[in-house]
Structures are given as structure tokens and as C-alpha cells.
mmCIF file of C-alpha atoms in Angstrom:
data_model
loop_
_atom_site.group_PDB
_atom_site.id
_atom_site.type_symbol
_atom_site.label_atom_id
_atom_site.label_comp_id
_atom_site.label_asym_id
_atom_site.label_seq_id
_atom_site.Cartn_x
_atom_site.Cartn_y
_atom_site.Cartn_z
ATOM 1 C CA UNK A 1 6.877 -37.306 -20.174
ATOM 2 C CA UNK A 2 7.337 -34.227 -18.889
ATOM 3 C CA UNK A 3 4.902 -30.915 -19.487
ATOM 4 C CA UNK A 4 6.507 -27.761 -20.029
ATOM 5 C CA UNK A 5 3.559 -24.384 -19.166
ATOM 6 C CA UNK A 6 4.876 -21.490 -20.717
ATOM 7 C CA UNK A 7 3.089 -17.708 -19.853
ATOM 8 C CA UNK A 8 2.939 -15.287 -22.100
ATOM 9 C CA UNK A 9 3.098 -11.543 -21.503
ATOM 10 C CA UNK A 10 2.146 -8.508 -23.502
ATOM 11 C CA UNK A 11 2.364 -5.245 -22.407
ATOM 12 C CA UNK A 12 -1.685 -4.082 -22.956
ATOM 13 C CA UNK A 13 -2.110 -7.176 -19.701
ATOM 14 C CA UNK A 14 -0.849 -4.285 -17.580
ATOM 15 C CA UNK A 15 -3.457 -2.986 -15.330
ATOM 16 C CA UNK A 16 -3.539 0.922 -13.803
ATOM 17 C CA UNK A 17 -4.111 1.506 -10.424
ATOM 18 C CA UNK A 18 -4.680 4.678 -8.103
ATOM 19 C CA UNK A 19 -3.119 3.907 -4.634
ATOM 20 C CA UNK A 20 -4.563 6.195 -1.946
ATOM 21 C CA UNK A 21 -2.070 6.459 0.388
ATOM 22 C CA UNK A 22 -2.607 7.674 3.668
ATOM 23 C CA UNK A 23 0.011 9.958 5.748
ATOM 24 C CA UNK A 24 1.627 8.391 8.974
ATOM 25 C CA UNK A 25 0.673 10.441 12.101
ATOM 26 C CA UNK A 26 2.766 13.864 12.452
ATOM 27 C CA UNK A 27 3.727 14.095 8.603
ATOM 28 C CA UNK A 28 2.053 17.334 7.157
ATOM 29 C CA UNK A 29 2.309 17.918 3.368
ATOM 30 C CA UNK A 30 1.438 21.640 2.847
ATOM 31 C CA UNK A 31 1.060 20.699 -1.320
ATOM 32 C CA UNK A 32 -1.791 18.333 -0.359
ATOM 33 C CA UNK A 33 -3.778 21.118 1.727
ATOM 34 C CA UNK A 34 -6.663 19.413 3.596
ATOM 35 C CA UNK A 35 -6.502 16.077 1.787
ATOM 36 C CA UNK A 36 -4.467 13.077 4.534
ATOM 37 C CA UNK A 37 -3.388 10.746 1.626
ATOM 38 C CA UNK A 38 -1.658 10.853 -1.587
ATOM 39 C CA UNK A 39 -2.887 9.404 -5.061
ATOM 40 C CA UNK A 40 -0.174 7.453 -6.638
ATOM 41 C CA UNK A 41 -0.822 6.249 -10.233
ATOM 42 C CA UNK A 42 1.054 3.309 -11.662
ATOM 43 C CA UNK A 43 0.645 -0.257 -13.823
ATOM 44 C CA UNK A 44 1.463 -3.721 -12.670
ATOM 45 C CA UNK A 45 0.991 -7.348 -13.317
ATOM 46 C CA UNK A 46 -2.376 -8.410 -11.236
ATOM 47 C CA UNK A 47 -0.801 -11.635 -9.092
ATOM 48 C CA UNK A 48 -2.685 -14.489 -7.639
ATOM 49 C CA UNK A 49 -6.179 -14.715 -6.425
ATOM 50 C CA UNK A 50 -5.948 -11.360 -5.128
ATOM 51 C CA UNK A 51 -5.176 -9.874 -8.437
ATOM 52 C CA UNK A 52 -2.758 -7.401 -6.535
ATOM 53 C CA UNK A 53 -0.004 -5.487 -8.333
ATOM 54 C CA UNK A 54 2.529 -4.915 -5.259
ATOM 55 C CA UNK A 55 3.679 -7.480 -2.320
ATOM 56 C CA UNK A 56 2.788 -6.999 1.208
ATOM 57 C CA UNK A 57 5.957 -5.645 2.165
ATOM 58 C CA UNK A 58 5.327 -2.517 0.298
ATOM 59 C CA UNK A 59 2.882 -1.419 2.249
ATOM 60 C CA UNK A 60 5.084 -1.347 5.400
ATOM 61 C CA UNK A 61 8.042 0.052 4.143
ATOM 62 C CA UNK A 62 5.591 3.147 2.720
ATOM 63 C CA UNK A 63 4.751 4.711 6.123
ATOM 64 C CA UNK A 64 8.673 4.708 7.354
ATOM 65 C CA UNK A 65 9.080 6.172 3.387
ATOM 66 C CA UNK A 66 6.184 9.172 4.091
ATOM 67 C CA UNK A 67 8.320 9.990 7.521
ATOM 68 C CA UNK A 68 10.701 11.054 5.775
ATOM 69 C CA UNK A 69 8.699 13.450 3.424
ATOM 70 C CA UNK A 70 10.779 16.415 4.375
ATOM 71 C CA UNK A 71 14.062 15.160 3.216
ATOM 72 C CA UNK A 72 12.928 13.111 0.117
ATOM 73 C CA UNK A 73 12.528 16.734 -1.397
ATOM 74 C CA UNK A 74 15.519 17.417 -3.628
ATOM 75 C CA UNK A 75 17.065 13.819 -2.650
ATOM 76 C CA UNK A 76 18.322 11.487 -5.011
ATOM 77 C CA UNK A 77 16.535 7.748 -4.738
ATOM 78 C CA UNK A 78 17.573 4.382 -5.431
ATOM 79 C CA UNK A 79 14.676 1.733 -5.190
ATOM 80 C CA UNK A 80 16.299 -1.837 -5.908
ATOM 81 C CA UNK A 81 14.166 -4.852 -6.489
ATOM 82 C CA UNK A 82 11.472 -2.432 -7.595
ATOM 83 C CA UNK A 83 8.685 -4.585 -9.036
ATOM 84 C CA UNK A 84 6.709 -2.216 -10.137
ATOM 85 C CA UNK A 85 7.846 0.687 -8.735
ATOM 86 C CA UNK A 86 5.659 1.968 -5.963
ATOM 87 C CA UNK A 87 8.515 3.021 -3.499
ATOM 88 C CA UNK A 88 10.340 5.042 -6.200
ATOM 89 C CA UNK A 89 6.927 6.510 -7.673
ATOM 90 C CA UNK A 90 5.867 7.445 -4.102
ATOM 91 C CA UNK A 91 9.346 9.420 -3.240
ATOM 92 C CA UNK A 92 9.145 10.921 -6.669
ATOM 93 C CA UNK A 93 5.733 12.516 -5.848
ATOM 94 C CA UNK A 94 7.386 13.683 -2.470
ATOM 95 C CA UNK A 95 10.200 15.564 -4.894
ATOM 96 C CA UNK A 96 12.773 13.129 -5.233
ATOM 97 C CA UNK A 97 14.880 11.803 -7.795
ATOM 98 C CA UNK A 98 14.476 8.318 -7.909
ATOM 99 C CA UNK A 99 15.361 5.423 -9.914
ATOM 100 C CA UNK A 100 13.291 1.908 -10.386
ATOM 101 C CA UNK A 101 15.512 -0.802 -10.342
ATOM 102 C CA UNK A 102 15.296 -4.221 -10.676
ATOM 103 C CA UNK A 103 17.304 -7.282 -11.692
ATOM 104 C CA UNK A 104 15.127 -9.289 -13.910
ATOM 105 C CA UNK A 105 15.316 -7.488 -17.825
ATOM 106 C CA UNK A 106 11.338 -8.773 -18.063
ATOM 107 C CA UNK A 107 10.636 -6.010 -15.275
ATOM 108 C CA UNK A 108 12.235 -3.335 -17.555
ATOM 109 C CA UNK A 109 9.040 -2.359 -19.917
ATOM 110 C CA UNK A 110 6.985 -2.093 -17.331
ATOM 111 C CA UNK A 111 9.133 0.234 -14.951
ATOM 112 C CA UNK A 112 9.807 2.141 -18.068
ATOM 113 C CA UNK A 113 6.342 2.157 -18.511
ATOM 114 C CA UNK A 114 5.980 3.563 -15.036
ATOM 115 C CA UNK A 115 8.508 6.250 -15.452
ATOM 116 C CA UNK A 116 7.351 7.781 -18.828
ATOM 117 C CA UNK A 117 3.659 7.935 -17.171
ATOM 118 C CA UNK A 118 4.555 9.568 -14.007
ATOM 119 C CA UNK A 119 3.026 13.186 -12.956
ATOM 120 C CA UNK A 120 4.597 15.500 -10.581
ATOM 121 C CA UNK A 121 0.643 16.097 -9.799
ATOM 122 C CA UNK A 122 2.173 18.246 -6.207
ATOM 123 C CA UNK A 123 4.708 20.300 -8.408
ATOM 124 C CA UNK A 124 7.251 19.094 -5.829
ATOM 125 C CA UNK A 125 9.919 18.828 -8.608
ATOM 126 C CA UNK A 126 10.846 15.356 -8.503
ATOM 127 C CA UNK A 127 11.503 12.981 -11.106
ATOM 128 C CA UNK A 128 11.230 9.155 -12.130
ATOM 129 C CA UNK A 129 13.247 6.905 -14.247
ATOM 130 C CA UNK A 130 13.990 2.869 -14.588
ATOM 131 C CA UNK A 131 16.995 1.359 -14.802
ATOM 132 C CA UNK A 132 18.131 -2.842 -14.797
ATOM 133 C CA UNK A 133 20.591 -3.574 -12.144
ATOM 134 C CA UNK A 134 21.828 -6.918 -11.037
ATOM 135 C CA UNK A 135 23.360 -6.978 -7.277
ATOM 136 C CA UNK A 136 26.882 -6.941 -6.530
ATOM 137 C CA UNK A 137 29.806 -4.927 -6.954
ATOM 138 C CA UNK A 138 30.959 -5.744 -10.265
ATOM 139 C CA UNK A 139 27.188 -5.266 -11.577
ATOM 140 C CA UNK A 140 27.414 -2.197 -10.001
ATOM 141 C CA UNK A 141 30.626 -0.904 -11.185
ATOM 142 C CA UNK A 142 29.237 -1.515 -15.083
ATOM 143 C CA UNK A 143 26.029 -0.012 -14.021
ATOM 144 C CA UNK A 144 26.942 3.160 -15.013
ATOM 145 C CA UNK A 145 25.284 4.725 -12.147
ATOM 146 C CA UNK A 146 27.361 6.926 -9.541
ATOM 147 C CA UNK A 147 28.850 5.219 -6.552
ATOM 148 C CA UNK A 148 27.910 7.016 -3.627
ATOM 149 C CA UNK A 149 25.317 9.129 -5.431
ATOM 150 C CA UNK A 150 22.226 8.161 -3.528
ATOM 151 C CA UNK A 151 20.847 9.797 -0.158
ATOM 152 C CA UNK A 152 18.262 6.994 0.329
ATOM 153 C CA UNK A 153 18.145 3.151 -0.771
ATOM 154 C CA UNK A 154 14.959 1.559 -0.408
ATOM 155 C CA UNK A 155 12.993 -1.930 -1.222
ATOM 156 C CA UNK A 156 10.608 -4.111 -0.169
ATOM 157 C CA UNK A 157 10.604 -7.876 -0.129
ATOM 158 C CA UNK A 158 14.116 -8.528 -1.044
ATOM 159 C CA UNK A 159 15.510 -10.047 2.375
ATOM 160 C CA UNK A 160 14.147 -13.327 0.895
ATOM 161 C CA UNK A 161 16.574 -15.216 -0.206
ATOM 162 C CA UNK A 162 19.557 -15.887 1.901
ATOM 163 C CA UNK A 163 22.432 -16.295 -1.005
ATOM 164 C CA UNK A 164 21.125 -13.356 -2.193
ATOM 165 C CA UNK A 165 21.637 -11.026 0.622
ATOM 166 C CA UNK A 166 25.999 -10.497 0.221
ATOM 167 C CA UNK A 167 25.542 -9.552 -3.188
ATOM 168 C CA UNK A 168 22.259 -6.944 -1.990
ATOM 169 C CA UNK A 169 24.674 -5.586 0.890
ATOM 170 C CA UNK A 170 27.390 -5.149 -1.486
ATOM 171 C CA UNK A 171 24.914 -2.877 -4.105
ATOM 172 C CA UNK A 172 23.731 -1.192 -0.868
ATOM 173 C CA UNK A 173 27.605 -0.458 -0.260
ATOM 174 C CA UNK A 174 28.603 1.160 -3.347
ATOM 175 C CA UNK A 175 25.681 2.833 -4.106
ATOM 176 C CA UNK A 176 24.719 4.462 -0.167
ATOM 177 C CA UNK A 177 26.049 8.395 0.201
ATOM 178 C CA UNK A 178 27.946 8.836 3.120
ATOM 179 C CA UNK A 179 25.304 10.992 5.070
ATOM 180 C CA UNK A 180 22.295 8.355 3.175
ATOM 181 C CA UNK A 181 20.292 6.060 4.814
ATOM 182 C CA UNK A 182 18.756 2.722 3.881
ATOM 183 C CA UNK A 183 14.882 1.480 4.134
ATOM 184 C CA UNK A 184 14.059 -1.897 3.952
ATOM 185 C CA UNK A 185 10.952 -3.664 4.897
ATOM 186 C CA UNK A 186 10.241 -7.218 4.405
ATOM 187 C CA UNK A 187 7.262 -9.736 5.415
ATOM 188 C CA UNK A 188 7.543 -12.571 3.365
ATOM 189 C CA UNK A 189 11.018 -14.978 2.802
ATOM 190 C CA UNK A 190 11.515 -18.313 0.462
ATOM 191 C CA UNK A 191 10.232 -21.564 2.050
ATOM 192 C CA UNK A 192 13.471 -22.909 2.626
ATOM 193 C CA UNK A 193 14.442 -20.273 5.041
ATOM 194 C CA UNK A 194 12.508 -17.947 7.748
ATOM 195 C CA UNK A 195 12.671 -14.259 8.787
ATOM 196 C CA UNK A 196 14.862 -14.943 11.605
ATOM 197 C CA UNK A 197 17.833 -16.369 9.584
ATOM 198 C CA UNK A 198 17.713 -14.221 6.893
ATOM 199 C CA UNK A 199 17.580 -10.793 9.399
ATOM 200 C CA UNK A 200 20.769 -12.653 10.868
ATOM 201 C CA UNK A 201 22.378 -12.570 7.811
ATOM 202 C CA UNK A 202 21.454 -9.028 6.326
ATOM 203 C CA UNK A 203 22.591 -8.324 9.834
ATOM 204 C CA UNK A 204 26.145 -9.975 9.864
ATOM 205 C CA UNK A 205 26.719 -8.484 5.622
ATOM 206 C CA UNK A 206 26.104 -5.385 7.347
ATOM 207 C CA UNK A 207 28.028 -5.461 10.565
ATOM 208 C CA UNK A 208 31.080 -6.905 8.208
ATOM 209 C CA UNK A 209 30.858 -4.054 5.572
ATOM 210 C CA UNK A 210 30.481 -1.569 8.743
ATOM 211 C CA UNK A 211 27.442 -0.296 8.144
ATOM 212 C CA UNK A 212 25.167 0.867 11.067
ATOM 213 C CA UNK A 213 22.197 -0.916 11.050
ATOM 214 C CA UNK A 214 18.474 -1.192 13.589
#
């Protein structure tokens, strides 16, 4: 006989944590005077032994994120995939407009948790909200967000899952402003596949839809 284990949630399991993040060599914030490292304030679901609230990845797409402090001011943000929403929380403290994204509806509270909690603590001007969205063109089309609307497109951990990745490259299509520019970092792919197949397909989406990729 089979056993079914069923989880249960509830919103007050959500844990708060400060993220000191440090600035990459050569990035100079004047709002943070003296101080190397910005605080970034946000809940999550503690996972595993570790009882960590983000995925690996995250913390190497954050550096290539923080080189781009200068432009991020002012900029409008997509983060897709967004867990819980360090990406977009970090390029809203840099002054950007950003949206939390991601695809599974039991993410939504907690993003929309995220957003009503965040601080422009650096008065930079930027702004955070949260928003479901499914890949693909036609999810896109009835997202009622703006095609072509956002200077930067970012995510961690989402080049995972090889059937996955047209339907990613097709969001990253309809949603990337001409001038914008795309950030993706990703350490960790499903067990079925490994990082070398799945860059060679993000890579071949890409090349077909013509965007310019490294």
C-alpha cells in the first residue's frame, strides 16, 4: 500500500534573514559611505540540513548583479524563477524597479511578503513588487506585463531542467528591452541531465531566437 507524506505550510514558518553582502572589487556605492557590503533583509523557507533560504546559484549571480550598480539605478528589473527574491530585493536596494517572479502560485505569499517588507534603507529610489509568471510566450502575452519593458532579466538556478529552457528563452524574448541585458547564473541542474547539456541548449534557444549570448 502506498504512503502518501503531505507538508504543510503556514506563513508564520517563514524565517527573516539579514544578508551582508559584500561589493565586488571596483564597485563604489557613495550611499553606503565607508561600509563594503550591503544589508539585504528578506524571509524564506529554511531548506535542508543547512536550513538555508536561497540556492547556491544566488550567490554567484550577485557579484555580476553589484557590477552593474551604476545602471540598476532608475532601471526596470525582471527576476524570473525568483524563490524568494534575493536578486530582485538586491537591485531594488541599488534603485531599481524590479519585479519577483516565479511560476509556482505557492511562491506568491511569500514574494508578496517580500515586497510589502522591503526598505529603500539607501534612498536610492527603487522599488519592489511580486508577480506569478509561468514561461512561455502565451503566459507571457496574458501576463499583463509590458513586452519589451525590462532593461535587465535576471535568475539563478533555472538552467536546470532541459524541457524547460525553450519556454525560459521564449519569456526572456518577449520580455528583454532592446538595449537590456540578461544575467543568469546557475550551479546546480536535475539528475537526469548535467551542466554541459543544458548550457548547450540555453545556448542553441538563444542562437535560434538571435539573441547574443557569452
Amino acid at each position: 500500500q502506498a504512503l502518501a507524506s503531505v507538508m504543510l505550510f503556514a506563513e508564520d514558518e517563514y524565517e527573516e534573514r539579514e544578508f551582508k553582502i559584500g561589493l565586488p572589487v571596483g564597485v563604489e556605492l557613495p550611499a553606503l559611505g565607508e561600509q563594503r557590503h550591503l544589508l539585504v533583509r528578506l524571509y524564506g523557507w529554511p531548506m535542508g540540513l543547512s536550513g538555508a533560504i536561497t540556492w547556491r546559484g544566488v550567490w554567484a549571480a550577485l557579484p555580476i548583479l553589484l557590477q552593474r550598480a551604476e545602471s540598476l539605478k532608475g532601471s526596470s528589473v525582471l527576476e524570473l524563477g525568483a524563490g524568494c527574491g534575493l536578486l530582485a530585493n538586491t537591485a531594488a536596494v541599488l534603485g531599481a524597479h524590479s519585479i519577483a517572479t516565479d511560476g509556482n502560485e505557492e511562491e506568491m505569499p511569500l514574494l508578496q511578503k517580500n515586497a510589502s517588507t522591503f526598505t529603500d534603507r539607501l534612498l536610492m529610489g527603487g522599488s519592489l513588487s511580486a508577480a506569478h509568471l509561468e514561461w512561455g510566450q502565451a503566459a507571457a502575452e496574458r501576463s499583463g506585463l509590458l513586452p519589451k519593458s525590462f532593461k535587465f532579466i535576471i535568475g539563478s538556478e533555472i538552467v536546470y531542467i532541459p524541457e524547460c529552457i525553450p519556454a525560459l528563452v521564449e519569456s526572456l524574448c518577449f520580455f528583454l528591452a532592446e538595449d537590456g541585458e540578461v544575467l543568469i547564473a546557475n550551479t546546480a541542474v536535475a539528475t537526469r541531465t548535467d551542466q554541459s547539456a543544458a548550457r548547450v541548449k540555453l545556448c542553441q534557444c538563444l542562437e535560434a531566437k538571435g539573441l547574443d549570448f557569452h
